């Protein structure tokens, strides 16, 4: 990530008449937040930067529902394993700041929007992890948050370090920013379930708001990592969502017959579509139908309780210079009333 200025409050794009305020230290961010605790509601959108339309949609929702909005950009080392893509994770700070400035101009012109972005938090790794944060988990020192057994399922099977890092950094951010509502996208559904459990168990006075997944016109879930796909893999990538939709359709068909629904039949319909090709090979890491609270795999689905369809694939490199790319996606099967 591009290095922020050394001062605790810096101004981005000084040519604008109403610049975005950027805070790089915890103390400076708290000095902004404390006077507002009893007078203004604060919506918070934590990100790792490389902002796309999905992020902007979250910020727009936060601005409509709150008096003010805070956004953070922090590429969190604790959720990367030593073999993962921390060093090359997309960092587009100047573009990100310009997008946030444009959003504030949009909010000023829209009478239906309550708030605007009043703070962009850009902490350093040293600020967030005073004891350092080596990627090897057994070498890490300090306080960390784990949410078990949720963190060991689905994504946690192939990335056992991941949700420990996510829960830890979000707990830190909630403690620093003290938002009333925090906004997350449904694409990371397991993350949302884990963070809701963390907030409940640790008594954070924060509401978690999960917003619909931002999608490209062909259905691919928006992700900062999509830039890694390249043309050939990008053309194939929407098959993941298509497979989930096929399983959803089968679930609806079976549920309409009454009674519980066989999970194996639902998953089989999607897996018919999710077949790796020779030109663009990929590995299915999981294709899951689980309950919405504990993420336990289901044998049958009670339509009165609902469930979550989720999947992950790892797409292999197909051109020189590429690395593998993981895609995740999900569809919530809402409980019938």
mmCIF file of C-alpha atoms in Angstrom:
data_model
loop_
_atom_site.group_PDB
_atom_site.id
_atom_site.type_symbol
_atom_site.label_atom_id
_atom_site.label_comp_id
_atom_site.label_asym_id
_atom_site.label_seq_id
_atom_site.Cartn_x
_atom_site.Cartn_y
_atom_site.Cartn_z
ATOM 1 C CA UNK A 1 0.000 0.000 0.000
ATOM 2 C CA UNK A 2 1.242 3.469 -0.758
ATOM 3 C CA UNK A 3 2.722 5.079 2.319
ATOM 4 C CA UNK A 4 0.519 7.764 3.920
ATOM 5 C CA UNK A 5 1.996 11.053 5.026
ATOM 6 C CA UNK A 6 3.666 11.071 8.401
ATOM 7 C CA UNK A 7 1.334 13.603 10.045
ATOM 8 C CA UNK A 8 -1.696 12.282 11.925
ATOM 9 C CA UNK A 9 -4.195 14.259 9.826
ATOM 10 C CA UNK A 10 -3.443 14.896 6.171
ATOM 11 C CA UNK A 11 -5.457 16.334 3.330
ATOM 12 C CA UNK A 12 -5.972 14.441 0.085
ATOM 13 C CA UNK A 13 -6.298 16.166 -3.270
ATOM 14 C CA UNK A 14 -5.722 19.716 -1.969
ATOM 15 C CA UNK A 15 -7.102 21.218 -5.176
ATOM 16 C CA UNK A 16 -10.654 20.376 -4.006
ATOM 17 C CA UNK A 17 -12.609 22.947 -2.013
ATOM 18 C CA UNK A 18 -13.838 20.455 0.601
ATOM 19 C CA UNK A 19 -11.097 17.854 0.952
ATOM 20 C CA UNK A 20 -11.445 14.460 2.539
ATOM 21 C CA UNK A 21 -9.940 14.250 6.011
ATOM 22 C CA UNK A 22 -7.504 11.389 6.357
ATOM 23 C CA UNK A 23 -6.377 10.044 9.713
ATOM 24 C CA UNK A 24 -3.315 7.828 10.014
ATOM 25 C CA UNK A 25 -3.102 7.301 13.789
ATOM 26 C CA UNK A 26 -5.502 5.869 16.332
ATOM 27 C CA UNK A 27 -5.200 8.932 18.524
ATOM 28 C CA UNK A 28 -6.146 11.301 15.707
ATOM 29 C CA UNK A 29 -9.112 9.184 14.631
ATOM 30 C CA UNK A 30 -10.380 9.056 18.209
ATOM 31 C CA UNK A 31 -10.045 12.824 18.493
ATOM 32 C CA UNK A 32 -12.447 13.061 15.565
ATOM 33 C CA UNK A 33 -14.876 10.467 16.908
ATOM 34 C CA UNK A 34 -15.192 11.227 20.615
ATOM 35 C CA UNK A 35 -17.022 14.591 20.385
ATOM 36 C CA UNK A 36 -19.605 13.015 18.069
ATOM 37 C CA UNK A 37 -20.487 9.921 20.116
ATOM 38 C CA UNK A 38 -23.663 11.395 21.575
ATOM 39 C CA UNK A 39 -24.689 13.618 18.681
ATOM 40 C CA UNK A 40 -24.055 11.837 15.364
ATOM 41 C CA UNK A 41 -24.641 8.311 14.157
ATOM 42 C CA UNK A 42 -21.624 6.851 12.382
ATOM 43 C CA UNK A 43 -21.690 4.245 9.634
ATOM 44 C CA UNK A 44 -18.408 2.443 9.024
ATOM 45 C CA UNK A 45 -17.143 0.623 5.925
ATOM 46 C CA UNK A 46 -13.857 -1.252 6.526
ATOM 47 C CA UNK A 47 -11.959 -2.119 3.328
ATOM 48 C CA UNK A 48 -8.552 -3.243 2.102
ATOM 49 C CA UNK A 49 -8.629 -0.651 -0.683
ATOM 50 C CA UNK A 50 -8.629 -1.249 -4.442
ATOM 51 C CA UNK A 51 -12.169 0.078 -4.221
ATOM 52 C CA UNK A 52 -14.768 -1.112 -6.716
ATOM 53 C CA UNK A 53 -18.490 -0.541 -7.273
ATOM 54 C CA UNK A 54 -19.372 -3.013 -4.508
ATOM 55 C CA UNK A 55 -17.483 -0.941 -1.937
ATOM 56 C CA UNK A 56 -19.071 2.253 -3.220
ATOM 57 C CA UNK A 57 -22.532 0.727 -2.854
ATOM 58 C CA UNK A 58 -21.796 -0.052 0.813
ATOM 59 C CA UNK A 59 -20.657 3.527 1.392
ATOM 60 C CA UNK A 60 -23.769 4.927 -0.320
ATOM 61 C CA UNK A 61 -25.972 2.809 1.953
ATOM 62 C CA UNK A 62 -24.038 3.959 5.013
ATOM 63 C CA UNK A 63 -24.430 7.600 3.970
ATOM 64 C CA UNK A 64 -28.195 7.231 3.535
ATOM 65 C CA UNK A 65 -28.628 5.628 6.956
ATOM 66 C CA UNK A 66 -26.231 7.673 9.112
ATOM 67 C CA UNK A 67 -25.284 11.248 9.934
ATOM 68 C CA UNK A 68 -21.660 10.568 9.038
ATOM 69 C CA UNK A 69 -19.512 7.857 7.467
ATOM 70 C CA UNK A 70 -16.017 6.572 8.156
ATOM 71 C CA UNK A 71 -14.072 4.374 5.736
ATOM 72 C CA UNK A 72 -10.867 2.495 6.482
ATOM 73 C CA UNK A 73 -8.268 1.206 4.043
ATOM 74 C CA UNK A 74 -5.873 -1.287 5.565
ATOM 75 C CA UNK A 75 -4.338 -4.335 3.890
ATOM 76 C CA UNK A 76 -4.333 -6.620 6.899
ATOM 77 C CA UNK A 77 -1.266 -8.906 7.041
ATOM 78 C CA UNK A 78 -2.818 -11.101 9.731
ATOM 79 C CA UNK A 79 -5.289 -12.656 7.290
ATOM 80 C CA UNK A 80 -2.601 -13.711 4.784
ATOM 81 C CA UNK A 81 -0.549 -16.889 4.996
ATOM 82 C CA UNK A 82 3.153 -16.812 4.004
ATOM 83 C CA UNK A 83 2.248 -18.424 0.653
ATOM 84 C CA UNK A 84 -0.527 -15.941 -0.194
ATOM 85 C CA UNK A 85 -0.608 -12.698 -2.163
ATOM 86 C CA UNK A 86 0.066 -9.982 0.435
ATOM 87 C CA UNK A 87 3.020 -8.505 -1.486
ATOM 88 C CA UNK A 88 1.049 -8.137 -4.709
ATOM 89 C CA UNK A 89 -2.412 -7.389 -3.310
ATOM 90 C CA UNK A 90 -3.726 -4.443 -5.387
ATOM 91 C CA UNK A 91 -2.968 -1.068 -3.813
ATOM 92 C CA UNK A 92 -4.556 1.928 -5.510
ATOM 93 C CA UNK A 93 -4.607 4.575 -2.798
ATOM 94 C CA UNK A 94 -4.656 7.680 -5.010
ATOM 95 C CA UNK A 95 -7.520 6.284 -7.095
ATOM 96 C CA UNK A 96 -9.357 5.197 -3.944
ATOM 97 C CA UNK A 97 -9.153 8.670 -2.423
ATOM 98 C CA UNK A 98 -10.382 10.225 -5.673
ATOM 99 C CA UNK A 99 -13.368 7.861 -5.675
ATOM 100 C CA UNK A 100 -14.225 8.794 -2.100
ATOM 101 C CA UNK A 101 -13.957 12.498 -2.954
ATOM 102 C CA UNK A 102 -16.331 11.929 -5.861
ATOM 103 C CA UNK A 103 -18.780 10.165 -3.556
ATOM 104 C CA UNK A 104 -18.788 13.119 -1.197
ATOM 105 C CA UNK A 105 -19.570 15.434 -4.116
ATOM 106 C CA UNK A 106 -22.421 13.082 -5.052
ATOM 107 C CA UNK A 107 -23.748 13.085 -1.487
ATOM 108 C CA UNK A 108 -23.669 16.894 -1.313
ATOM 109 C CA UNK A 109 -25.851 17.068 -4.416
ATOM 110 C CA UNK A 110 -28.336 14.423 -3.232
ATOM 111 C CA UNK A 111 -30.925 15.686 -0.778
ATOM 112 C CA UNK A 112 -31.928 12.119 0.147
ATOM 113 C CA UNK A 113 -28.475 11.325 1.557
ATOM 114 C CA UNK A 114 -28.048 12.093 5.265
ATOM 115 C CA UNK A 115 -24.324 11.847 5.724
ATOM 116 C CA UNK A 116 -21.019 12.149 3.984
ATOM 117 C CA UNK A 117 -17.579 10.592 4.408
ATOM 118 C CA UNK A 118 -16.079 12.518 7.286
ATOM 119 C CA UNK A 119 -13.078 10.303 7.949
ATOM 120 C CA UNK A 120 -10.783 8.012 6.000
ATOM 121 C CA UNK A 121 -8.646 5.912 8.331
ATOM 122 C CA UNK A 122 -5.295 4.851 6.854
ATOM 123 C CA UNK A 123 -3.336 3.227 9.677
ATOM 124 C CA UNK A 124 0.107 1.721 9.274
ATOM 125 C CA UNK A 125 0.847 -1.902 10.117
ATOM 126 C CA UNK A 126 2.873 -0.711 13.136
ATOM 127 C CA UNK A 127 -0.107 1.330 14.354
ATOM 128 C CA UNK A 128 -2.463 -1.648 14.181
ATOM 129 C CA UNK A 129 -0.004 -4.313 15.374
ATOM 130 C CA UNK A 130 2.363 -2.757 17.934
ATOM 131 C CA UNK A 131 4.223 -6.050 18.406
ATOM 132 C CA UNK A 132 4.644 -6.636 14.685
ATOM 133 C CA UNK A 133 2.826 -9.181 12.572
ATOM 134 C CA UNK A 134 4.957 -11.843 10.875
ATOM 135 C CA UNK A 135 2.888 -13.993 8.535
ATOM 136 C CA UNK A 136 3.886 -17.215 10.321
ATOM 137 C CA UNK A 137 1.159 -17.617 12.925
ATOM 138 C CA UNK A 138 3.394 -19.327 15.489
ATOM 139 C CA UNK A 139 5.727 -16.305 15.427
ATOM 140 C CA UNK A 140 3.000 -13.736 16.062
ATOM 141 C CA UNK A 141 2.810 -11.922 19.388
ATOM 142 C CA UNK A 142 -0.007 -9.942 20.985
ATOM 143 C CA UNK A 143 -3.782 -10.215 21.333
ATOM 144 C CA UNK A 144 -5.851 -12.039 18.695
ATOM 145 C CA UNK A 145 -9.514 -12.955 18.318
ATOM 146 C CA UNK A 146 -10.776 -16.378 17.277
ATOM 147 C CA UNK A 147 -14.389 -17.414 16.731
ATOM 148 C CA UNK A 148 -14.697 -21.187 16.929
ATOM 149 C CA UNK A 149 -15.846 -23.463 15.428
ATOM 150 C CA UNK A 150 -17.226 -21.142 12.717
ATOM 151 C CA UNK A 151 -13.748 -20.071 11.611
ATOM 152 C CA UNK A 152 -12.686 -23.661 10.927
ATOM 153 C CA UNK A 153 -15.388 -24.368 8.340
ATOM 154 C CA UNK A 154 -15.656 -23.705 4.593
ATOM 155 C CA UNK A 155 -13.056 -20.973 3.945
ATOM 156 C CA UNK A 156 -11.329 -21.966 7.170
ATOM 157 C CA UNK A 157 -10.551 -25.451 5.866
ATOM 158 C CA UNK A 158 -8.086 -24.232 3.228
ATOM 159 C CA UNK A 159 -7.233 -20.930 4.964
ATOM 160 C CA UNK A 160 -7.070 -21.806 8.689
ATOM 161 C CA UNK A 161 -5.356 -18.499 9.518
ATOM 162 C CA UNK A 162 -7.822 -16.285 7.667
ATOM 163 C CA UNK A 163 -10.690 -15.605 10.064
ATOM 164 C CA UNK A 164 -8.366 -15.192 13.035
ATOM 165 C CA UNK A 165 -6.830 -12.296 11.118
ATOM 166 C CA UNK A 166 -10.184 -10.897 10.014
ATOM 167 C CA UNK A 167 -11.799 -11.069 13.461
ATOM 168 C CA UNK A 168 -8.735 -9.515 15.083
ATOM 169 C CA UNK A 169 -8.466 -6.538 12.742
ATOM 170 C CA UNK A 170 -12.210 -5.868 12.742
ATOM 171 C CA UNK A 171 -12.285 -5.994 16.545
ATOM 172 C CA UNK A 172 -9.451 -3.454 16.590
ATOM 173 C CA UNK A 173 -11.226 -1.230 14.066
ATOM 174 C CA UNK A 174 -14.505 -1.367 15.984
ATOM 175 C CA UNK A 175 -12.671 -0.393 19.163
ATOM 176 C CA UNK A 176 -10.926 2.501 17.399
ATOM 177 C CA UNK A 177 -13.760 3.860 15.237
ATOM 178 C CA UNK A 178 -16.690 3.055 17.551
ATOM 179 C CA UNK A 179 -19.291 2.934 14.778
ATOM 180 C CA UNK A 180 -23.007 2.515 15.286
ATOM 181 C CA UNK A 181 -23.413 0.361 12.168
ATOM 182 C CA UNK A 182 -20.728 -1.461 10.153
ATOM 183 C CA UNK A 183 -21.389 -2.439 6.543
ATOM 184 C CA UNK A 184 -20.209 -5.610 4.818
ATOM 185 C CA UNK A 185 -21.003 -7.320 1.518
ATOM 186 C CA UNK A 186 -22.813 -10.646 1.324
ATOM 187 C CA UNK A 187 -20.099 -12.105 -0.931
ATOM 188 C CA UNK A 188 -18.112 -12.795 2.233
ATOM 189 C CA UNK A 189 -21.061 -14.473 3.944
ATOM 190 C CA UNK A 190 -18.991 -16.600 6.325
ATOM 191 C CA UNK A 191 -17.111 -13.498 7.412
ATOM 192 C CA UNK A 192 -20.404 -11.760 8.190
ATOM 193 C CA UNK A 193 -21.676 -14.696 10.242
ATOM 194 C CA UNK A 194 -18.403 -14.823 12.191
ATOM 195 C CA UNK A 195 -18.360 -11.083 12.838
ATOM 196 C CA UNK A 196 -21.961 -11.133 14.046
ATOM 197 C CA UNK A 197 -20.998 -13.876 16.499
ATOM 198 C CA UNK A 198 -17.934 -11.920 17.612
ATOM 199 C CA UNK A 199 -19.976 -8.754 18.188
ATOM 200 C CA UNK A 200 -22.531 -10.696 20.224
ATOM 201 C CA UNK A 201 -20.005 -12.634 22.303
ATOM 202 C CA UNK A 202 -17.704 -9.652 22.996
ATOM 203 C CA UNK A 203 -20.576 -7.224 23.570
ATOM 204 C CA UNK A 204 -19.578 -4.675 20.941
ATOM 205 C CA UNK A 205 -22.269 -1.968 20.643
ATOM 206 C CA UNK A 206 -22.162 -2.283 16.843
ATOM 207 C CA UNK A 207 -24.814 -3.425 14.406
ATOM 208 C CA UNK A 208 -23.553 -5.517 11.476
ATOM 209 C CA UNK A 209 -25.382 -4.669 8.250
ATOM 210 C CA UNK A 210 -24.935 -7.151 5.393
ATOM 211 C CA UNK A 211 -25.703 -5.699 1.948
ATOM 212 C CA UNK A 212 -26.285 -7.550 -1.341
ATOM 213 C CA UNK A 213 -23.251 -8.737 -3.289
ATOM 214 C CA UNK A 214 -22.111 -6.321 -5.981
ATOM 215 C CA UNK A 215 -21.992 -8.105 -9.329
ATOM 216 C CA UNK A 216 -20.703 -7.505 -12.821
ATOM 217 C CA UNK A 217 -23.259 -7.619 -15.641
ATOM 218 C CA UNK A 218 -22.536 -11.333 -16.213
ATOM 219 C CA UNK A 219 -23.064 -12.178 -12.537
ATOM 220 C CA UNK A 220 -19.455 -12.434 -11.360
ATOM 221 C CA UNK A 221 -19.183 -11.211 -7.773
ATOM 222 C CA UNK A 222 -17.097 -8.041 -7.573
ATOM 223 C CA UNK A 223 -13.723 -8.498 -5.889
ATOM 224 C CA UNK A 224 -10.481 -6.561 -5.798
ATOM 225 C CA UNK A 225 -8.716 -9.769 -6.827
ATOM 226 C CA UNK A 226 -10.666 -10.052 -10.096
ATOM 227 C CA UNK A 227 -7.955 -7.935 -11.731
ATOM 228 C CA UNK A 228 -5.692 -10.993 -11.496
ATOM 229 C CA UNK A 229 -7.908 -13.160 -13.689
ATOM 230 C CA UNK A 230 -6.838 -12.083 -17.161
ATOM 231 C CA UNK A 231 -9.052 -12.391 -20.230
ATOM 232 C CA UNK A 232 -9.346 -16.179 -20.488
ATOM 233 C CA UNK A 233 -10.117 -16.888 -16.839
ATOM 234 C CA UNK A 234 -12.409 -13.867 -16.629
ATOM 235 C CA UNK A 235 -14.538 -15.320 -19.443
ATOM 236 C CA UNK A 236 -15.027 -18.549 -17.466
ATOM 237 C CA UNK A 237 -15.361 -17.067 -13.960
ATOM 238 C CA UNK A 238 -19.163 -16.412 -14.053
ATOM 239 C CA UNK A 239 -19.744 -20.185 -14.080
ATOM 240 C CA UNK A 240 -19.443 -20.148 -10.287
ATOM 241 C CA UNK A 241 -22.503 -17.925 -9.896
ATOM 242 C CA UNK A 242 -24.316 -19.826 -12.642
ATOM 243 C CA UNK A 243 -23.788 -23.062 -10.722
ATOM 244 C CA UNK A 244 -25.118 -21.517 -7.524
ATOM 245 C CA UNK A 245 -28.157 -20.209 -9.394
ATOM 246 C CA UNK A 246 -28.793 -23.680 -10.844
ATOM 247 C CA UNK A 247 -28.768 -25.144 -7.337
ATOM 248 C CA UNK A 248 -31.034 -22.364 -6.114
ATOM 249 C CA UNK A 249 -33.531 -23.100 -8.893
ATOM 250 C CA UNK A 250 -33.495 -26.793 -8.002
ATOM 251 C CA UNK A 251 -34.057 -25.929 -4.339
ATOM 252 C CA UNK A 252 -37.057 -23.757 -5.232
ATOM 253 C CA UNK A 253 -38.480 -26.506 -7.437
ATOM 254 C CA UNK A 254 -38.175 -29.135 -4.722
ATOM 255 C CA UNK A 255 -39.399 -26.824 -1.957
ATOM 256 C CA UNK A 256 -42.555 -26.078 -3.952
ATOM 257 C CA UNK A 257 -43.459 -29.768 -3.636
ATOM 258 C CA UNK A 258 -43.731 -29.397 0.134
ATOM 259 C CA UNK A 259 -41.726 -30.828 3.007
ATOM 260 C CA UNK A 260 -37.956 -30.780 3.439
ATOM 261 C CA UNK A 261 -35.526 -30.613 0.544
ATOM 262 C CA UNK A 262 -32.745 -33.092 -0.151
ATOM 263 C CA UNK A 263 -29.453 -31.168 -0.008
ATOM 264 C CA UNK A 264 -27.568 -33.679 -2.155
ATOM 265 C CA UNK A 265 -30.004 -33.188 -5.030
ATOM 266 C CA UNK A 266 -29.706 -29.413 -4.759
ATOM 267 C CA UNK A 267 -25.911 -29.462 -4.843
ATOM 268 C CA UNK A 268 -25.773 -32.003 -7.669
ATOM 269 C CA UNK A 269 -27.676 -29.675 -9.985
ATOM 270 C CA UNK A 270 -25.081 -26.917 -9.554
ATOM 271 C CA UNK A 271 -22.134 -29.264 -9.807
ATOM 272 C CA UNK A 272 -23.365 -30.335 -13.248
ATOM 273 C CA UNK A 273 -22.386 -26.858 -14.461
ATOM 274 C CA UNK A 274 -19.223 -26.468 -12.413
ATOM 275 C CA UNK A 275 -17.004 -28.623 -14.601
ATOM 276 C CA UNK A 276 -13.377 -27.508 -15.124
ATOM 277 C CA UNK A 277 -12.358 -27.155 -18.758
ATOM 278 C CA UNK A 278 -9.053 -28.161 -20.299
ATOM 279 C CA UNK A 279 -8.243 -24.605 -21.387
ATOM 280 C CA UNK A 280 -9.066 -22.992 -18.041
ATOM 281 C CA UNK A 281 -8.666 -25.609 -15.288
ATOM 282 C CA UNK A 282 -9.928 -24.960 -11.794
ATOM 283 C CA UNK A 283 -10.337 -26.856 -8.552
ATOM 284 C CA UNK A 284 -13.571 -26.890 -6.561
ATOM 285 C CA UNK A 285 -12.589 -26.245 -2.949
ATOM 286 C CA UNK A 286 -16.140 -26.543 -1.634
ATOM 287 C CA UNK A 287 -19.736 -26.483 -2.849
ATOM 288 C CA UNK A 288 -21.817 -26.257 0.270
ATOM 289 C CA UNK A 289 -25.362 -26.118 1.595
ATOM 290 C CA UNK A 290 -25.253 -25.191 5.262
ATOM 291 C CA UNK A 291 -27.414 -23.710 7.995
ATOM 292 C CA UNK A 292 -27.280 -19.968 8.521
ATOM 293 C CA UNK A 293 -26.191 -19.919 12.161
ATOM 294 C CA UNK A 294 -23.499 -22.576 12.638
ATOM 295 C CA UNK A 295 -22.588 -23.314 8.994
ATOM 296 C CA UNK A 296 -23.174 -27.009 9.596
ATOM 297 C CA UNK A 297 -23.545 -28.983 6.374
ATOM 298 C CA UNK A 298 -27.134 -30.049 5.842
ATOM 299 C CA UNK A 299 -28.533 -33.362 4.673
ATOM 300 C CA UNK A 300 -31.983 -31.857 4.276
ATOM 301 C CA UNK A 301 -33.183 -28.259 4.246
ATOM 302 C CA UNK A 302 -36.264 -27.081 6.088
ATOM 303 C CA UNK A 303 -37.679 -24.261 3.926
ATOM 304 C CA UNK A 304 -38.985 -22.627 7.113
ATOM 305 C CA UNK A 305 -35.390 -22.222 8.325
ATOM 306 C CA UNK A 306 -33.541 -21.436 5.088
ATOM 307 C CA UNK A 307 -29.879 -22.097 4.373
ATOM 308 C CA UNK A 308 -26.817 -20.711 2.607
ATOM 309 C CA UNK A 309 -25.468 -22.025 -0.681
ATOM 310 C CA UNK A 310 -21.786 -21.190 -0.981
ATOM 311 C CA UNK A 311 -18.826 -22.212 -3.088
ATOM 312 C CA UNK A 312 -15.158 -21.561 -3.729
ATOM 313 C CA UNK A 313 -12.976 -22.465 -6.688
ATOM 314 C CA UNK A 314 -9.262 -22.020 -7.280
ATOM 315 C CA UNK A 315 -8.508 -21.094 -10.894
ATOM 316 C CA UNK A 316 -5.115 -22.236 -12.144
ATOM 317 C CA UNK A 317 -2.761 -19.964 -14.119
ATOM 318 C CA UNK A 318 -3.282 -20.120 -17.880
ATOM 319 C CA UNK A 319 -0.811 -17.464 -19.041
ATOM 320 C CA UNK A 320 2.779 -16.598 -18.192
ATOM 321 C CA UNK A 321 3.142 -14.454 -15.087
ATOM 322 C CA UNK A 322 -0.221 -15.419 -13.604
ATOM 323 C CA UNK A 323 -0.822 -16.984 -10.225
ATOM 324 C CA UNK A 324 -3.827 -18.931 -8.971
ATOM 325 C CA UNK A 325 -6.987 -16.950 -8.188
ATOM 326 C CA UNK A 326 -9.665 -18.016 -5.715
ATOM 327 C CA UNK A 327 -13.271 -17.068 -6.354
ATOM 328 C CA UNK A 328 -15.957 -17.272 -3.675
ATOM 329 C CA UNK A 329 -19.687 -16.641 -3.911
ATOM 330 C CA UNK A 330 -22.965 -17.545 -2.238
ATOM 331 C CA UNK A 331 -26.725 -17.307 -2.355
ATOM 332 C CA UNK A 332 -28.898 -17.049 0.752
ATOM 333 C CA UNK A 333 -31.967 -19.294 0.655
ATOM 334 C CA UNK A 334 -34.260 -17.180 2.803
ATOM 335 C CA UNK A 335 -36.588 -18.883 5.256
ATOM 336 C CA UNK A 336 -40.210 -19.095 4.196
ATOM 337 C CA UNK A 337 -42.665 -17.208 6.375
#
